[in-house]
Coordinates of C-alpha atoms and ligand atoms in Angstrom, one line a residue:
M1 CA 5.1 40.8 -0.8
A2 CA 2.3 38.3 0.0
G3 CA 2.4 34.7 -1.1
T4 CA 6.1 34.2 -1.0
N5 CA 5.6 30.9 0.8
S6 CA 4.2 29.3 -2.4
A7 CA 6.6 27.2 -4.5
S8 CA 6.4 29.5 -7.5
S9 CA 9.3 29.3 -10.0
S10 CA 10.8 32.6 -8.8
S11 CA 10.8 31.9 -5.0
P12 CA 12.5 28.7 -3.7
S13 CA 10.4 26.4 -1.6
A14 CA 11.1 26.3 2.2
L15 CA 10.4 22.5 2.1
L16 CA 13.3 20.1 2.2
P17 CA 13.6 19.1 -1.5
T18 CA 13.3 15.4 -1.0
F19 CA 10.4 15.1 -3.4
A20 CA 10.4 15.8 -7.2
R21 CA 6.9 17.4 -7.1
L22 CA 4.8 18.1 -10.1
D23 CA 3.7 21.6 -10.6
I24 CA 0.0 21.0 -9.6
G25 CA -1.6 21.6 -6.3
F26 CA -5.1 20.5 -5.3
E27 CA -7.5 22.3 -3.1
R28 CA -10.6 20.1 -3.1
G29 CA -11.6 16.5 -3.8
E30 CA -14.8 14.6 -4.2
G31 CA -15.0 10.9 -4.7
A32 CA -12.6 10.0 -7.5
W33 CA -12.1 13.6 -8.6
L34 CA -9.6 16.2 -7.6
F35 CA -9.8 19.9 -8.3
D36 CA -6.6 21.9 -8.7
T37 CA -6.0 25.5 -7.7
K38 CA -7.0 26.7 -11.2
G39 CA -10.3 24.8 -11.1
D40 CA -9.3 22.0 -13.4
R41 CA -10.7 18.6 -12.6
Y42 CA -8.6 15.4 -12.5
L43 CA -9.6 11.8 -12.4
D44 CA -7.7 10.4 -9.5
F45 CA -6.5 6.8 -10.1
G46 CA -3.6 7.2 -7.7
S47 CA -5.6 7.8 -4.5
G48 CA -2.6 9.5 -2.8
I49 CA -0.7 6.2 -3.3
A50 CA -3.5 3.8 -2.3
V51 CA -4.4 5.9 0.7
N52 CA -7.8 7.5 -0.2
A53 CA -9.4 4.1 -0.4
L54 CA -12.9 5.6 -0.1
G55 CA -12.2 8.5 -2.4
H56 CA -12.0 12.2 -1.3
A57 CA -14.4 13.7 1.2
H58 CA -16.4 10.6 1.8
P59 CA -19.4 11.9 3.8
H60 CA -19.2 9.1 6.5
L61 CA -15.5 9.8 7.1
V62 CA -16.0 13.6 7.1
A63 CA -18.8 13.3 9.6
A64 CA -16.8 10.9 11.9
L65 CA -13.8 13.2 11.8
K66 CA -15.8 16.3 12.5
A67 CA -17.8 14.8 15.4
Q68 CA -14.6 13.5 17.0
A69 CA -12.8 16.8 16.5
E70 CA -15.4 18.5 18.6
K71 CA -15.0 16.0 21.4
L72 CA -11.4 14.9 21.9
W73 CA -8.2 14.7 19.8
H74 CA -5.5 13.2 21.9
T75 CA -5.0 11.7 25.3
S76 CA -1.9 9.5 24.9
N77 CA -1.6 5.8 25.5
L78 CA -1.4 6.3 29.3
Y79 CA -5.2 6.0 29.3
Q80 CA -7.9 3.8 27.9
I81 CA -9.0 4.7 24.3
P82 CA -12.4 3.0 23.8
D83 CA -12.6 3.6 20.0
G84 CA -9.2 2.0 19.7
E85 CA -10.4 -1.1 21.7
R86 CA -13.3 -1.2 19.3
L87 CA -11.3 -0.9 16.1
A88 CA -8.8 -3.5 17.3
Q89 CA -11.6 -5.9 18.1
R90 CA -13.1 -5.4 14.6
L91 CA -9.7 -6.0 12.9
V92 CA -9.2 -9.1 15.0
E93 CA -12.7 -10.4 14.2
H94 CA -12.0 -10.1 10.5
S95 CA -8.5 -11.5 10.3
F96 CA -6.1 -14.2 11.6
A97 CA -4.9 -11.9 14.4
D98 CA -5.6 -11.8 18.1
T99 CA -3.9 -8.5 18.9
V100 CA -3.3 -5.0 17.3
F101 CA -0.8 -2.2 17.8
F102 CA -1.7 1.1 16.2
T103 CA 0.9 3.4 14.6
N104 CA 0.9 6.5 12.5
S105 CA 2.4 5.1 9.3
G106 CA 3.4 2.0 7.4
A107 CA 7.0 2.1 8.3
E108 CA 6.1 2.2 12.0
A109 CA 3.8 -0.7 11.5
L110 CA 6.8 -2.6 10.0
E111 CA 9.1 -1.5 12.7
C112 CA 6.7 -3.0 15.2
A113 CA 6.5 -6.2 13.1
I114 CA 10.3 -6.5 13.0
K115 CA 10.8 -5.8 16.7
M116 CA 8.0 -8.3 17.5
A117 CA 9.5 -11.1 15.5
R118 CA 12.9 -10.6 17.2
K119 CA 11.3 -10.4 20.6
Y120 CA 9.3 -13.5 20.0
H121 CA 12.4 -15.6 19.6
A122 CA 14.2 -13.8 22.5
A123 CA 11.1 -14.7 24.7
S124 CA 11.3 -18.2 23.4
G125 CA 14.9 -18.5 24.6
H126 CA 16.5 -17.9 21.2
P127 CA 17.8 -14.3 21.2
E128 CA 20.3 -15.3 18.5
K129 CA 17.4 -15.5 16.0
F130 CA 17.0 -12.0 14.8
R131 CA 17.5 -12.1 11.0
I132 CA 14.7 -11.6 8.6
V133 CA 14.5 -12.9 5.0
T134 CA 13.2 -10.3 2.6
F135 CA 12.7 -10.0 -1.2
E136 CA 14.2 -8.1 -4.1
G137 CA 12.0 -5.3 -5.3
A138 CA 10.4 -5.0 -1.8
F139 CA 9.4 -1.7 -0.2
H140 CA 8.8 -1.5 3.5
G141 CA 9.3 2.2 4.3
R142 CA 12.0 4.8 4.9
T143 CA 13.2 4.3 8.5
L144 CA 16.7 2.9 8.8
A145 CA 15.4 -0.6 9.6
T146 CA 12.7 -0.7 7.0
L147 CA 15.1 0.6 4.4
A148 CA 17.4 -2.3 5.2
A149 CA 14.5 -4.6 4.9
G150 CA 13.6 -3.2 1.5
G151 CA 17.3 -3.5 0.5
Q152 CA 17.2 -0.9 -2.3
Q153 CA 20.7 0.4 -2.8
K154 CA 19.5 3.8 -4.2
Y155 CA 17.6 4.5 -0.9
L156 CA 20.4 3.2 1.4
E157 CA 23.3 5.1 -0.3
G158 CA 24.9 7.7 1.9
F159 CA 23.0 6.9 5.1
G160 CA 25.8 5.0 6.9
P161 CA 26.0 1.3 7.6
K162 CA 22.9 -0.6 6.7
V163 CA 20.9 -1.9 9.7
D164 CA 22.0 -5.5 10.2
G165 CA 19.6 -8.4 10.2
F166 CA 18.1 -8.6 6.7
D167 CA 18.9 -11.1 4.1
Q168 CA 17.5 -10.4 0.7
V169 CA 16.6 -13.1 -1.9
P170 CA 15.3 -12.9 -5.4
F171 CA 11.5 -12.5 -5.8
A172 CA 9.6 -15.7 -5.4
D173 CA 12.7 -17.9 -5.6
H174 CA 11.9 -20.8 -3.2
E175 CA 15.3 -22.4 -3.4
A176 CA 17.1 -19.1 -2.6
I177 CA 14.8 -18.6 0.4
E178 CA 15.5 -22.0 1.8
K179 CA 19.3 -21.4 1.4
A180 CA 19.0 -18.0 3.2
I181 CA 17.5 -19.6 6.3
T182 CA 20.1 -20.0 9.0
P183 CA 20.0 -20.7 12.8
E184 CA 19.8 -16.9 13.2
T185 CA 16.7 -16.5 11.1
A186 CA 13.7 -15.2 12.9
A187 CA 11.1 -14.5 10.1
I188 CA 10.3 -14.1 6.5
L189 CA 8.8 -10.7 5.4
I190 CA 6.9 -10.3 2.2
E191 CA 4.3 -8.1 0.4
P192 CA 1.6 -10.5 -0.9
I193 CA 1.6 -8.0 -3.9
Q194 CA 4.6 -5.8 -4.3
G195 CA 3.4 -2.3 -4.8
E196 CA 6.3 0.1 -5.3
G197 CA 8.3 -2.8 -6.8
G198 CA 5.9 -2.9 -9.8
V199 CA 2.6 -4.5 -8.9
R200 CA 4.1 -8.0 -8.7
V201 CA 1.7 -10.5 -7.4
V202 CA 3.1 -13.3 -5.3
P203 CA 1.5 -16.6 -6.6
T204 CA -0.6 -18.5 -4.0
Q205 CA 1.6 -21.5 -4.4
C206 CA 4.5 -19.3 -3.3
L207 CA 2.7 -18.0 -0.2
R208 CA 1.9 -21.6 0.7
G209 CA 5.5 -22.6 0.3
L210 CA 6.6 -19.7 2.6
R211 CA 4.1 -20.8 5.2
A212 CA 5.4 -24.3 5.1
L213 CA 9.0 -23.2 5.3
C214 CA 8.2 -21.0 8.4
D215 CA 6.4 -23.9 10.1
Q216 CA 9.2 -26.3 9.3
H217 CA 11.9 -24.0 10.7
G218 CA 10.0 -22.3 13.5
L219 CA 10.0 -18.9 11.8
L220 CA 7.4 -16.2 11.8
L221 CA 5.7 -15.2 8.6
I222 CA 5.2 -11.5 8.2
F223 CA 3.0 -10.0 5.5
D224 CA 3.3 -6.3 4.6
E225 CA -0.2 -5.4 3.5
V226 CA 0.4 -1.6 3.8
Q227 CA -0.5 -1.2 0.2
C228 CA -2.4 -4.3 -0.9
G229 CA -4.6 -4.6 2.2
M230 CA -7.7 -2.9 3.3
G231 CA -10.1 -4.1 0.6
R232 CA -8.0 -3.2 -2.4
T233 CA -8.1 -6.8 -3.8
G234 CA -11.8 -7.4 -3.1
H235 CA -10.8 -9.2 0.1
L236 CA -10.3 -7.2 3.3
F237 CA -6.7 -8.4 3.2
A238 CA -4.9 -9.5 0.0
H239 CA -3.6 -12.8 1.5
Q240 CA -7.2 -14.0 2.2
R241 CA -7.5 -15.2 -1.4
S242 CA -4.8 -17.7 -0.8
G243 CA -6.0 -19.3 2.4
V244 CA -2.5 -18.7 3.8
T245 CA -2.3 -16.7 7.1
P246 CA 0.7 -14.9 8.5
D247 CA 1.8 -14.6 12.1
I248 CA 2.2 -10.8 11.9
M249 CA 0.8 -8.3 9.4
A250 CA 1.5 -4.6 8.8
L251 CA -1.3 -2.3 7.6
A252 CA -1.4 1.5 6.8
K253 CA -2.3 3.5 3.7
G254 CA -6.0 2.7 3.2
I255 CA -6.7 1.9 6.8
G256 CA -7.3 5.6 7.6
G257 CA -8.8 6.7 4.3
G258 CA -6.4 9.6 4.3
F259 CA -5.9 10.1 8.0
P260 CA -2.3 9.1 8.9
M261 CA -2.5 5.7 10.6
G262 CA -1.2 2.2 10.5
A263 CA -1.5 -1.0 12.5
C264 CA 0.5 -4.1 13.3
L265 CA -1.6 -7.2 13.7
A266 CA -0.4 -10.5 15.2
T267 CA -1.4 -13.8 16.7
R268 CA -1.3 -14.0 20.5
E269 CA 1.7 -16.4 20.2
A270 CA 3.7 -14.1 17.8
G271 CA 3.1 -11.1 20.1
K272 CA 4.0 -12.9 23.3
G273 CA 7.3 -11.0 23.8
M274 CA 5.6 -7.6 23.5
T275 CA 4.9 -7.0 27.2
A276 CA 4.2 -3.7 28.9
G277 CA 7.0 -1.2 28.2
S278 CA 8.5 -3.2 25.3
H279 CA 7.2 -0.9 22.6
G280 CA 5.4 2.4 22.4
T281 CA 4.1 5.4 20.5
T282 CA 2.9 8.9 21.5
F283 CA 0.4 9.5 18.7
G284 CA -0.4 6.0 17.6
G285 CA -4.1 5.0 18.0
N286 CA -5.2 8.5 19.2
P287 CA -8.9 9.2 19.4
L288 CA -9.0 11.2 16.1
A289 CA -7.3 8.4 14.2
M290 CA -9.5 5.7 15.8
A291 CA -12.7 7.6 15.0
V292 CA -11.8 7.7 11.3
G293 CA -10.4 4.1 11.3
N294 CA -13.7 2.9 12.6
A295 CA -15.6 4.9 10.0
V296 CA -13.5 3.3 7.3
M297 CA -14.3 -0.1 8.7
D298 CA -18.1 0.8 8.8
V299 CA -17.9 1.3 5.0
M300 CA -15.6 -1.6 4.2
L301 CA -17.5 -4.2 6.3
A302 CA -20.9 -3.1 5.1
P303 CA -22.6 -5.9 3.2
G304 CA -21.8 -5.9 -0.5
F305 CA -18.8 -3.4 -0.3
L306 CA -16.1 -6.0 -1.0
D307 CA -18.3 -7.6 -3.7
H308 CA -18.5 -4.2 -5.3
V309 CA -14.7 -4.0 -5.3
S310 CA -14.4 -7.4 -6.9
A311 CA -17.0 -6.6 -9.6
M312 CA -15.3 -3.3 -10.5
A313 CA -11.9 -5.0 -10.5
L314 CA -13.0 -7.7 -12.9
L315 CA -14.5 -5.1 -15.2
F316 CA -11.4 -2.9 -15.0
K317 CA -9.1 -5.9 -15.7
Q318 CA -11.1 -6.9 -18.8
K319 CA -11.1 -3.3 -20.2
L320 CA -7.4 -3.0 -19.5
A321 CA -6.7 -6.2 -21.4
A322 CA -8.6 -4.8 -24.4
L323 CA -6.7 -1.6 -24.1
K324 CA -3.4 -3.5 -24.2
D325 CA -4.6 -5.2 -27.4
R326 CA -5.3 -1.8 -29.0
H327 CA -1.9 -0.4 -28.0
P328 CA 0.8 -3.1 -28.0
R329 CA 3.5 -0.5 -28.8
V330 CA 2.8 1.4 -25.6
I331 CA 1.5 -1.3 -23.2
A332 CA 3.6 -4.5 -22.7
E333 CA 1.6 -6.1 -19.9
I334 CA -1.3 -5.7 -17.6
R335 CA -0.7 -7.1 -14.1
G336 CA -2.2 -6.9 -10.6
E337 CA -5.2 -7.9 -8.6
G338 CA -8.3 -6.2 -7.6
L339 CA -8.0 -2.4 -7.8
L340 CA -4.2 -2.6 -7.5
M341 CA -3.4 -2.8 -11.2
G342 CA -0.2 -2.1 -13.1
I343 CA 0.5 -1.3 -16.7
K344 CA 4.0 -2.4 -17.7
T345 CA 4.8 -0.1 -20.5
A346 CA 6.8 -0.8 -23.7
I347 CA 8.1 2.8 -23.4
P348 CA 9.5 4.6 -20.3
N349 CA 6.6 4.5 -17.8
T350 CA 7.1 8.2 -17.0
E351 CA 6.0 9.0 -20.6
L352 CA 2.6 7.3 -19.9
T353 CA 2.1 9.0 -16.6
A354 CA 3.0 12.4 -18.2
A355 CA 0.5 11.7 -21.1
L356 CA -2.2 10.8 -18.6
L357 CA -1.5 13.9 -16.7
K358 CA -2.0 16.0 -19.9
G359 CA -5.4 14.2 -20.2
K360 CA -6.2 15.1 -16.6
M361 CA -5.8 11.7 -15.1
L362 CA -3.6 10.8 -12.1
A363 CA -1.7 7.5 -11.9
V364 CA 1.5 6.5 -10.0
G365 CA 4.8 5.2 -11.3
A366 CA 6.3 2.0 -9.9
G367 CA 9.5 -0.1 -10.3
D368 CA 9.9 -2.5 -13.2
N369 CA 8.7 0.2 -15.7
V370 CA 5.1 0.0 -14.4
V371 CA 2.4 2.6 -14.1
R372 CA 0.1 1.9 -11.1
L373 CA -3.6 2.3 -11.2
L374 CA -5.0 2.6 -7.7
P375 CA -8.6 4.0 -8.0
P376 CA -10.6 4.6 -4.9
L377 CA -12.6 1.5 -4.1
I378 CA -15.9 3.4 -4.5
I379 CA -15.5 3.7 -8.3
D380 CA -18.4 2.7 -10.5
E381 CA -18.6 1.5 -14.1
S382 CA -18.9 4.9 -15.6
L383 CA -15.6 6.0 -13.9
I384 CA -13.9 2.9 -15.1
D385 CA -15.0 3.8 -18.6
E386 CA -13.8 7.4 -18.1
A387 CA -10.4 6.1 -17.1
I388 CA -10.2 3.7 -20.0
R389 CA -11.1 6.6 -22.4
R390 CA -8.3 8.7 -20.9
L391 CA -5.8 5.8 -21.0
D392 CA -6.8 5.2 -24.7
A393 CA -6.3 8.9 -25.5
A394 CA -2.9 9.0 -23.7
A395 CA -1.7 5.8 -25.5
M396 CA -2.8 7.3 -28.9
R397 CA -1.0 10.6 -28.2
L398 CA 2.2 8.6 -27.4
E399 CA 1.8 6.5 -30.6
H400 CA 1.5 9.7 -32.6
E401 CA 4.4 11.5 -30.9
R402 CA 6.7 8.5 -31.4
G403 CA 5.5 7.6 -34.9
L404 CA 4.2 4.3 -33.7
S405 CA 0.8 3.0 -35.0
G406 CA -1.4 0.9 -32.8
A407 CA -1.8 -2.6 -34.0
G408 CA -5.5 -2.4 -33.5
S409 CA -5.9 0.7 -35.8
T410 CA -7.1 -1.3 -38.8
A411 CA -9.1 -3.8 -36.9
Ligands
PLP1 C1 3.9 2.8 1.6 C2 4.4 1.5 2.0 C3 5.2 1.4 3.2 C4 5.6 2.6 4.0 O1 4.5 3.3 4.5 P1 4.7 4.8 5.1 O2 3.4 5.1 5.6 O3 5.2 5.6 4.0 O4 5.8 4.7 6.2 C5 5.5 0.1 3.6 N1 5.2 -1.0 2.9 C6 4.5 -0.9 1.8 C7 4.2 -2.2 1.1 C8 4.1 0.3 1.3 O5 3.5 0.4 0.1

């Protein structure tokens, strides 16, 4: 019988069941829209978890991938990769960094950052400094080391001893951070905006405090901008609003616009221990990835692009605030920055994502009972209005189902 490889209810999937997948599959995308195998159209405010930063099938990205596909896919890092040199140069020109290592994923970018921080101290004559201070609610990936850095018990359970070298402190608790610093501490690692943890924005004051602590104790400051970076906040990198710069930064998700890639950026000083042979990757920075990465940069660095993101973000935030006023029984709080927004729900967050799905809109759950809204950065005002309409309808449906009335119903 044909088609037995599909995950229909009668035949079990051949995929390792690590994901609780919804029963929808998409076959085509265009901008902020996705079309499923039945032809239904969905408004995509999840962007494949902040990955499709320029929406689906962006013509410039498609053209770059096609052109590169006909020339050269992979050569390995045994040889020069001119497009990689160019992309690294562009990232350096627009950031604090002097040097870039390309990876295939966020976790690998973090692994590079962690190894680099340890090696920096070893190269400085302090191999005993290897521990990294991290924060509750953090998410840094699913490798053994990045899981230990994230410190979430539910993800560590059953996988043997936790990788040593990570000391977790409460979110934005300056005193606890200071206490956690010992002669063995190498670095502080933080997401300027926690994504998976529930769209929790680290206040500028706090980032400044971390920079000061690092300078005072000779530690490296590492920012995980895998989710909040690459234009999502209206700045190319989320920390740029604060004026605080890290020594090392991990990027991924939006950097490839859907092509799997990541990067670890660093100052020359922080990267000083990473000499030839000290780290590597087979696929990282290959010609296909670099062609698409440069195409993403072409769009994001074009005059007006980041201003457009900021303008749309402001509009979206205002309309979300009004939505919250209309539905206080469903929406407890609006949080976030730029186009990385979170709705903290007054009901289980899964009920709102399910109601949105019924209304053919995609959003992504997060910790702290939050629903993440991560639209592609190319959205316009009419798509924001469409999203607000669908959010409104979903909130109303939930109020009806639960016998709640919206406070704004008589206004
Ligand atoms: C997604 C994410 C990662 C891990 O990225 P992968 O590509 O899944 O390995 C790391 N840090 C943050 C902040 C993320 O959002």
